[in-house]
Amino acid sequence: MSLLPVKQLLASETTGHTITVKGWVRTKRESKNAIFIAINDGSTIHNLQAVAEPGQFSEETIRLVTTGACVAVTGTLVESMGSGQKVEVKATDIHIYGPADPDKFPLQPKKHSMEFLREIAHLRPRTNTFAAVLRIRHALAFAVHNYFNDNGFFYLHTPIITASDAEGAGEMFRVTTLDLNKLPRTDEGDIDYKQDFFGRETNLTVSGQLEGELGALALSKIYTFGPTFRAENSNTTRHLAEFWMIEPEMAFYELEDNMNLAEDFVKYVIGYALTHCADDLAFLENRLIDEEKSKPQAERSPMPLLEKLSFVLNNNFQRLTYTEAIDILLQSKPHKEKKFQYPVGWGIDLQSEHERFLVEKHFKKPVILTNYPREIKSFYMKQDDVDESAPGPTVRAMDVLFPGIGEIIGGSQREDNYEKLLARVEEVGIDPASIWWFLETRQFGSAPHSGFGLGFERLVLFVTGMGNIRDVIPFPRTPKSAEF
């Protein structure tokens, strides 16, 4: 007797041997001559059917075989007489590990709304949709590590607790051990953080980039892949308070090198998912097609899921400057007919509708935009100088734009000149003393270097075709929601 996962059993080339399958009951169907039990253990989107003869098992055992129950079925693996599967199990023994009262178990064999499933996040991984998403999430995470390891990068664990705000935008979660009912105060009446655990004000990180740069200036190529946090009071379908970021940083990479890496990397991980998650992706594509039948044409996805993923793999990304993109948008039909919701003009932070127009309508391929206005980008980006004495209006930034989602990657060549970086830090109102260590790397062996950030949930959202970012992470953290 062998104990194998359902995925391996379904692919079996031999029959006639005794096996045991363990998992959760998806459905039970009874006829006069047989009882059909669909069992799934999470290893695949497909169920393994067990067939039991009614008189062979007690009525109590069969009664407990309900949707959601955890069972072990032992029997002979035989060729299936039905359609849809090659093999099935002719049951000789059924063991109930854990029953699931059908009057109380909330996941019954019917369609449930995403909103309802978010309320039972402890059970939603047992649904086909969320099991598929989580398997794809795993494959993508594995591919991330695989890609960087094979390309000579070192995995750097950057701090989760930090005293700096990498983006300079605030909205961070405070970390403290102080008694909130008895906060110590300074003579000026401010909270005395010197009495806190770290002796200073600290927060959960929004990015590992700044520390990642320190690693790159010693190891040449590093990447971070860890949890990040933003206390932004947003309830949109694209924001989470806790999310995972992939952030490579590379010494001796300039903007062109950075773009080449970003394109190669994202194609690799998407290609990995297409190769290793074909069944799950096919299921999610069919789900999306069915879901969108009731939507107006304008709200539907621009292309089916698998076509969208192949679209990314099969096209060289179009590269152009922000200024060139603005010119295209100003000449576009939606702008001239006032169909864009947000105005277009040099200096704006491009909205998703603008980015999607460039990708889906104008170029019909993924796009990398470069050289953004310095006023809308972060302080650490390398400035495009007009001459040696004055910074220009743009920085060496890059954003990768995808169909259906807009920006998926943001990055830049980093400012490696100490005086220019210090001036920019002071210009945006950051206290240089708070990031003295970051500035000091530009004084000791500074080098050209670049990097980018990819929100992992954004990637999973794109690859799975799900409509809400809360549905691509096991237990989403959003405003007023930290239940599980």
XYZ file of C-alpha atoms in Angstrom:
484
model
C 0.000 0.000 0.000
C 1.301 3.479 -0.865
C 0.307 6.957 0.327
C 0.669 9.437 -2.514
C -0.774 12.909 -3.158
C -3.865 13.145 -5.351
C -1.874 14.865 -8.104
C 0.491 11.914 -8.364
C -2.284 9.330 -8.155
C -4.206 10.962 -10.998
C -1.098 10.749 -13.184
C -0.503 7.084 -12.371
C 0.340 4.882 -15.349
C -0.388 1.638 -13.505
C -3.527 0.328 -11.806
C -4.555 -2.670 -9.745
C -2.543 -1.862 -6.635
C -3.799 -0.837 -3.215
C -3.468 2.819 -2.259
C -4.643 5.150 0.475
C -5.759 8.671 -0.342
C -6.181 11.274 2.381
C -7.925 14.590 1.959
C -11.163 16.518 2.238
C -14.480 15.590 0.689
C -15.576 17.999 -2.014
C -18.807 16.223 -2.993
C -20.667 12.980 -2.367
C -23.170 11.561 -4.817
C -25.234 8.470 -4.112
C -26.927 6.134 -6.575
C -28.585 2.753 -6.130
C -25.423 0.817 -6.859
C -22.571 3.103 -5.795
C -21.505 6.074 -3.730
C -19.161 8.532 -5.481
C -16.866 10.589 -3.262
C -14.688 13.396 -4.698
C -11.545 13.827 -2.578
C -9.024 16.641 -2.764
C -5.832 17.085 -0.727
C -4.787 20.465 -2.119
C -2.019 19.118 -4.362
C -4.015 19.800 -7.558
C -7.158 21.468 -8.847
C -8.523 18.024 -9.755
C -10.301 15.614 -7.405
C -9.747 11.872 -7.115
C -12.990 9.928 -7.182
C -13.515 7.114 -4.696
C -16.309 4.633 -5.442
C -17.906 2.766 -2.547
C -20.471 0.000 -2.628
C -23.380 0.968 -0.321
C -23.600 -2.327 1.558
C -19.898 -2.481 2.308
C -19.884 0.377 4.822
C -21.998 1.231 7.833
C -24.717 3.825 7.456
C -22.977 5.925 10.135
C -19.729 6.033 8.125
C -21.503 7.051 4.913
C -23.545 9.643 6.807
C -20.339 11.308 8.018
C -18.899 11.498 4.510
C -20.068 15.038 3.734
C -18.587 18.077 2.023
C -15.701 19.358 4.140
C -15.104 16.147 6.082
C -11.516 14.908 6.292
C -11.193 11.257 5.296
C -8.740 8.493 4.458
C -9.924 6.072 1.798
C -8.079 2.832 1.149
C -8.789 0.744 -1.902
C -7.659 -0.420 -5.304
C -6.631 2.078 -7.931
C -8.565 1.151 -11.071
C -9.255 2.606 -14.490
C -12.167 5.005 -14.281
C -15.391 4.123 -16.061
C -16.499 7.765 -16.055
C -15.288 10.719 -18.073
C -12.905 13.371 -16.777
C -10.376 11.166 -15.032
C -8.176 8.201 -15.958
C -8.284 6.479 -12.585
C -10.428 6.161 -9.487
C -10.309 4.293 -6.188
C -12.498 1.285 -5.528
C -12.893 1.758 -1.775
C -12.430 -1.037 0.731
C -12.061 1.116 3.851
C -13.155 4.617 4.809
C -11.773 6.332 7.904
C -13.246 9.627 9.111
C -10.554 11.894 10.567
C -12.831 14.862 11.114
C -16.516 15.255 10.235
C -18.048 18.517 8.990
C -21.650 19.094 9.986
C -23.406 20.020 6.696
C -25.808 22.256 8.612
C -22.904 24.347 9.907
C -20.061 23.988 7.388
C -20.204 27.204 5.302
C -18.542 25.851 2.152
C -21.121 23.839 0.284
C -20.944 22.763 -3.394
C -22.225 26.033 -4.800
C -20.837 29.385 -5.902
C -19.805 31.712 -3.079
C -19.061 35.433 -3.418
C -15.540 36.753 -2.840
C -16.887 39.029 -0.112
C -18.353 36.065 1.762
C -15.146 34.060 1.418
C -13.097 36.916 2.871
C -15.241 36.618 6.003
C -14.186 32.972 6.339
C -10.542 33.306 5.349
C -9.716 30.355 7.627
C -11.682 28.069 5.288
C -11.414 29.678 1.862
C -8.157 27.850 0.915
C -10.365 24.753 0.608
C -12.197 26.238 -2.369
C -10.969 25.532 -5.896
C -10.315 29.204 -6.594
C -8.205 29.958 -3.548
C -6.341 26.668 -3.611
C -5.386 27.456 -7.218
C -4.271 30.985 -6.288
C -2.155 29.716 -3.386
C -0.455 27.059 -5.501
C 0.361 29.696 -8.130
C 1.592 32.043 -5.393
C 3.963 29.305 -4.221
C 5.225 28.662 -7.755
C 5.889 32.357 -8.327
C 7.760 32.690 -5.019
C 9.871 29.654 -5.880
C 10.580 31.098 -9.327
C 11.711 34.408 -7.794
C 14.350 32.696 -5.658
C 15.307 30.374 -8.506
C 15.860 33.242 -10.939
C 18.024 35.344 -8.657
C 20.043 32.381 -7.405
C 20.771 31.250 -10.975
C 21.825 34.788 -11.912
C 24.376 35.281 -9.158
C 22.311 37.276 -6.665
C 22.540 36.908 -2.891
C 19.356 36.855 -0.784
C 19.636 39.623 1.825
C 17.324 39.768 4.837
C 16.664 43.447 5.445
C 15.107 44.755 8.697
C 11.380 44.582 9.339
C 11.743 47.081 12.186
C 13.329 50.329 11.027
C 13.852 53.942 12.063
C 13.782 55.235 8.477
C 11.026 55.766 5.925
C 12.499 54.638 2.614
C 9.864 56.411 0.542
C 9.633 59.545 2.670
C 5.853 59.329 2.544
C 4.964 58.555 6.155
C 2.001 56.220 6.705
C 4.033 53.734 8.748
C 3.029 51.436 11.600
C 4.724 52.397 14.850
C 6.613 49.777 16.862
C 6.735 50.407 20.609
C 6.750 48.706 24.007
C 5.688 51.870 25.836
C 2.532 51.711 27.949
C 0.042 53.701 25.883
C -1.883 54.588 29.026
C 1.232 56.018 30.717
C 3.374 57.486 27.971
C 6.631 59.064 29.203
C 7.046 62.696 28.209
C 9.990 65.021 27.706
C 10.172 68.436 29.336
C 8.697 69.819 26.113
C 5.688 67.466 26.380
C 6.673 65.156 23.500
C 6.697 61.370 23.844
C 10.080 60.355 25.259
C 11.149 57.564 22.892
C 14.481 57.306 24.690
C 12.592 55.185 27.210
C 11.273 52.882 24.483
C 12.771 49.481 23.662
C 15.071 50.749 20.898
C 15.648 54.153 22.482
C 14.163 55.906 19.481
C 11.011 56.010 17.379
C 10.735 52.897 15.176
C 8.280 51.541 12.631
C 7.492 48.542 10.475
C 9.328 48.859 7.175
C 7.749 49.969 3.900
C 10.746 48.806 1.875
C 14.054 47.006 2.204
C 15.612 49.112 -0.534
C 17.869 51.414 1.470
C 19.462 48.518 3.332
C 19.497 46.551 0.083
C 21.692 49.233 -1.471
C 24.186 48.758 1.354
C 24.363 45.060 0.515
C 24.783 45.695 -3.203
C 27.717 48.017 -2.515
C 29.537 45.048 -0.995
C 28.162 41.903 -2.696
C 27.447 43.502 -6.111
C 24.038 41.823 -6.646
C 21.487 41.200 -3.900
C 17.731 40.865 -3.640
C 15.260 41.140 -0.808
C 11.937 39.317 -0.648
C 10.051 39.986 2.530
C 7.023 41.513 4.233
C 6.478 45.258 4.094
C 3.828 47.448 5.684
C 2.002 50.668 4.910
C -0.572 52.317 7.170
C -2.457 53.844 4.262
C -6.170 54.101 5.000
C -7.184 52.725 1.616
C -9.900 50.225 0.829
C -9.263 49.908 -2.900
C -8.845 46.599 -4.745
C -5.114 47.367 -5.177
C -3.946 48.126 -1.626
C -2.977 46.065 1.410
C -1.535 47.144 4.757
C 0.771 44.093 4.799
C 2.322 42.875 1.574
C 5.508 41.292 0.216
C 8.128 43.101 -1.853
C 10.801 41.795 -4.213
C 13.654 44.301 -4.417
C 16.892 43.554 -6.274
C 19.778 46.014 -6.029
C 22.803 45.818 -8.313
C 26.156 47.582 -8.227
C 27.553 48.688 -11.606
C 24.071 48.603 -13.204
C 22.883 51.731 -14.970
C 19.342 52.444 -16.156
C 19.585 50.313 -19.312
C 20.917 47.339 -17.341
C 18.103 47.768 -14.842
C 15.467 47.678 -17.588
C 17.024 44.585 -19.147
C 16.980 42.767 -15.796
C 13.389 43.744 -15.004
C 12.113 42.505 -18.363
C 14.057 39.244 -18.205
C 13.042 38.609 -14.597
C 9.322 39.167 -14.990
C 9.223 37.067 -18.166
C 10.980 34.242 -16.344
C 8.612 34.086 -13.375
C 5.495 34.334 -15.551
C 6.877 31.667 -17.870
C 7.550 29.456 -14.850
C 3.918 29.757 -13.752
C 2.650 28.965 -17.265
C 4.790 25.827 -17.356
C 4.173 24.547 -13.823
C 0.625 25.739 -13.075
C -1.167 24.981 -16.349
C -4.203 23.288 -14.770
C -4.713 26.007 -12.162
C -4.340 28.777 -14.736
C -6.811 27.082 -17.089
C -9.295 26.822 -14.225
C -8.850 30.500 -13.318
C -9.183 31.561 -16.946
C -12.511 29.732 -17.265
C -13.639 31.214 -13.960
C -12.777 34.724 -15.176
C -14.573 34.241 -18.499
C -17.685 33.047 -16.681
C -17.502 35.875 -14.126
C -17.170 38.582 -16.776
C -20.173 37.498 -18.829
C -22.394 39.683 -16.669
C -20.096 42.754 -16.920
C -20.355 45.517 -19.524
C -17.816 45.083 -22.314
C -15.814 48.113 -21.151
C -15.235 46.527 -17.720
C -14.033 43.156 -18.996
C -10.403 42.101 -19.170
C -8.678 43.208 -22.374
C -7.815 39.595 -23.197
C -8.269 36.087 -21.701
C -5.878 35.191 -18.891
C -3.576 32.816 -20.751
C -3.441 35.127 -23.766
C -2.540 38.027 -21.452
C 0.333 36.072 -19.913
C 1.598 34.953 -23.313
C 1.298 38.575 -24.454
C 3.930 39.532 -21.883
C 6.242 36.660 -22.805
C 6.025 37.040 -26.558
C 6.625 40.792 -26.871
C 9.743 42.846 -26.382
C 8.828 45.615 -23.962
C 8.464 49.018 -25.612
C 10.830 51.565 -24.069
C 10.275 55.315 -24.138
C 10.675 58.350 -21.905
C 7.968 59.849 -19.751
C 8.089 62.966 -21.943
C 7.484 60.901 -25.087
C 4.600 59.140 -23.348
C 2.986 62.448 -22.385
C 3.229 63.599 -26.017
C 1.476 60.396 -27.161
C -1.261 60.840 -24.563
C -1.796 64.484 -25.540
C -2.287 63.407 -29.159
C -4.551 60.481 -28.243
C -8.219 60.249 -29.101
C -9.335 59.730 -25.452
C -7.557 62.940 -24.432
C -8.923 64.974 -27.324
C -12.437 63.660 -26.661
C -12.034 64.248 -22.896
C -12.585 60.563 -22.082
C -9.706 60.300 -19.634
C -10.914 60.724 -16.065
C -7.636 62.414 -15.073
C -6.020 65.314 -16.990
C -2.841 64.824 -19.023
C 0.115 67.182 -18.866
C 3.868 67.120 -18.272
C 4.566 66.720 -14.580
C 1.532 64.601 -13.673
C 1.831 61.271 -11.910
C 0.417 58.968 -14.588
C -2.801 57.200 -13.651
C -3.667 53.589 -14.441
C -5.932 54.692 -17.307
C -3.020 56.488 -18.975
C -0.649 53.569 -18.470
C -3.168 51.055 -19.787
C -3.833 53.176 -22.863
C -0.132 53.101 -23.735
C 0.068 49.319 -23.232
C -3.278 48.085 -24.536
C -4.220 50.619 -27.202
C -1.163 52.460 -28.481
C 1.775 50.046 -28.408
C -0.124 46.787 -27.832
C 2.789 45.427 -25.801
C 4.254 45.914 -22.303
C 5.923 49.291 -21.837
C 8.860 50.607 -19.820
C 8.710 54.348 -19.147
C 11.883 56.178 -18.105
C 13.154 59.585 -17.031
C 10.240 60.831 -14.939
C 9.951 64.353 -13.476
C 12.109 64.560 -10.356
C 9.309 66.276 -8.419
C 7.082 63.184 -8.476
C 9.807 60.645 -7.730
C 11.756 59.604 -4.634
C 14.829 61.378 -3.325
C 17.269 58.530 -3.998
C 16.865 58.472 -7.807
C 19.796 59.635 -9.921
C 19.248 63.074 -11.376
C 19.506 63.816 -15.094
C 21.756 66.844 -14.947
C 21.439 69.756 -17.368
C 25.093 70.494 -16.656
C 27.591 69.898 -13.882
C 26.169 72.697 -11.735
C 22.410 72.179 -11.933
C 20.066 69.205 -11.703
C 17.701 68.719 -14.614
C 13.940 68.298 -14.417
C 14.033 64.486 -14.649
C 15.527 61.474 -12.875
C 16.621 58.070 -14.147
C 13.492 56.291 -13.049
C 11.742 53.417 -14.796
C 8.267 51.911 -14.497
C 7.177 48.673 -16.164
C 3.552 48.790 -17.359
C 1.382 45.710 -17.999
C -2.038 45.205 -19.589
C -5.014 45.293 -17.260
C -3.040 46.588 -14.284
C -0.754 49.446 -15.328
C 2.444 49.801 -13.291
C 3.780 46.521 -11.936
C 7.457 47.399 -11.377
C 9.025 50.667 -10.257
C 12.746 51.310 -10.115
C 15.624 53.598 -10.959
C 19.302 54.132 -11.167
C 20.246 55.362 -7.695
C 22.004 58.660 -6.998
C 25.637 57.768 -6.268
C 26.992 61.305 -5.823
C 27.155 62.350 -2.167
C 26.658 66.111 -2.630
C 23.722 65.658 -5.018
C 22.035 63.083 -2.792
C 22.509 65.236 0.319
C 21.034 68.253 -1.455
C 18.020 66.232 -2.574
C 17.487 64.785 0.932
C 17.439 68.295 2.393
C 15.219 69.530 -0.442
C 12.484 66.993 0.338
C 12.682 67.658 4.081
C 14.391 64.512 5.344
C 16.741 64.970 8.300
C 20.172 63.840 6.987
C 21.066 62.606 10.465
C 18.271 60.007 10.274
C 19.919 58.277 7.275
C 23.572 59.163 7.865
C 24.581 55.572 7.117
C 22.837 55.660 3.717
C 24.529 58.921 2.787
C 27.928 57.704 4.003
C 28.030 54.880 1.449
C 28.369 57.620 -1.184
C 31.569 58.800 0.516
C 33.347 55.447 0.757
C 33.777 53.687 -2.567
C 30.552 54.849 -4.178
C 29.573 53.133 -7.418
C 26.865 53.382 -10.049
C 24.008 51.159 -8.935
C 20.365 50.476 -9.707
C 17.383 48.513 -8.474
C 13.649 48.063 -8.650
C 10.696 46.947 -6.584
C 7.941 44.527 -7.503
C 4.966 44.110 -5.187
C 4.549 40.344 -5.008
C 0.772 40.521 -4.587
C 0.556 42.728 -7.697
C 2.396 39.995 -9.594
C 0.111 37.264 -8.235
C -2.913 39.425 -9.056
C -1.746 39.777 -12.650
C -0.886 36.110 -13.143
C -4.087 34.741 -11.581
C -6.469 37.295 -13.084
C -8.133 37.868 -9.722
C -9.947 41.187 -9.350
C -9.000 42.120 -5.783
C -5.585 42.051 -4.145
C -7.182 40.755 -0.927
C -7.807 37.500 -2.744
C -4.185 36.684 -3.614
C -2.762 36.652 -0.076
C -3.894 34.047 2.461
C -4.938 36.454 5.208
C -5.260 40.062 4.002
C -4.561 42.987 6.304
C -6.618 46.074 5.442
C -8.116 48.998 7.396
C -10.326 47.664 10.249
C -9.521 44.079 9.218
C -7.060 41.824 11.029
C -9.389 39.007 11.989
C -7.353 35.928 11.173
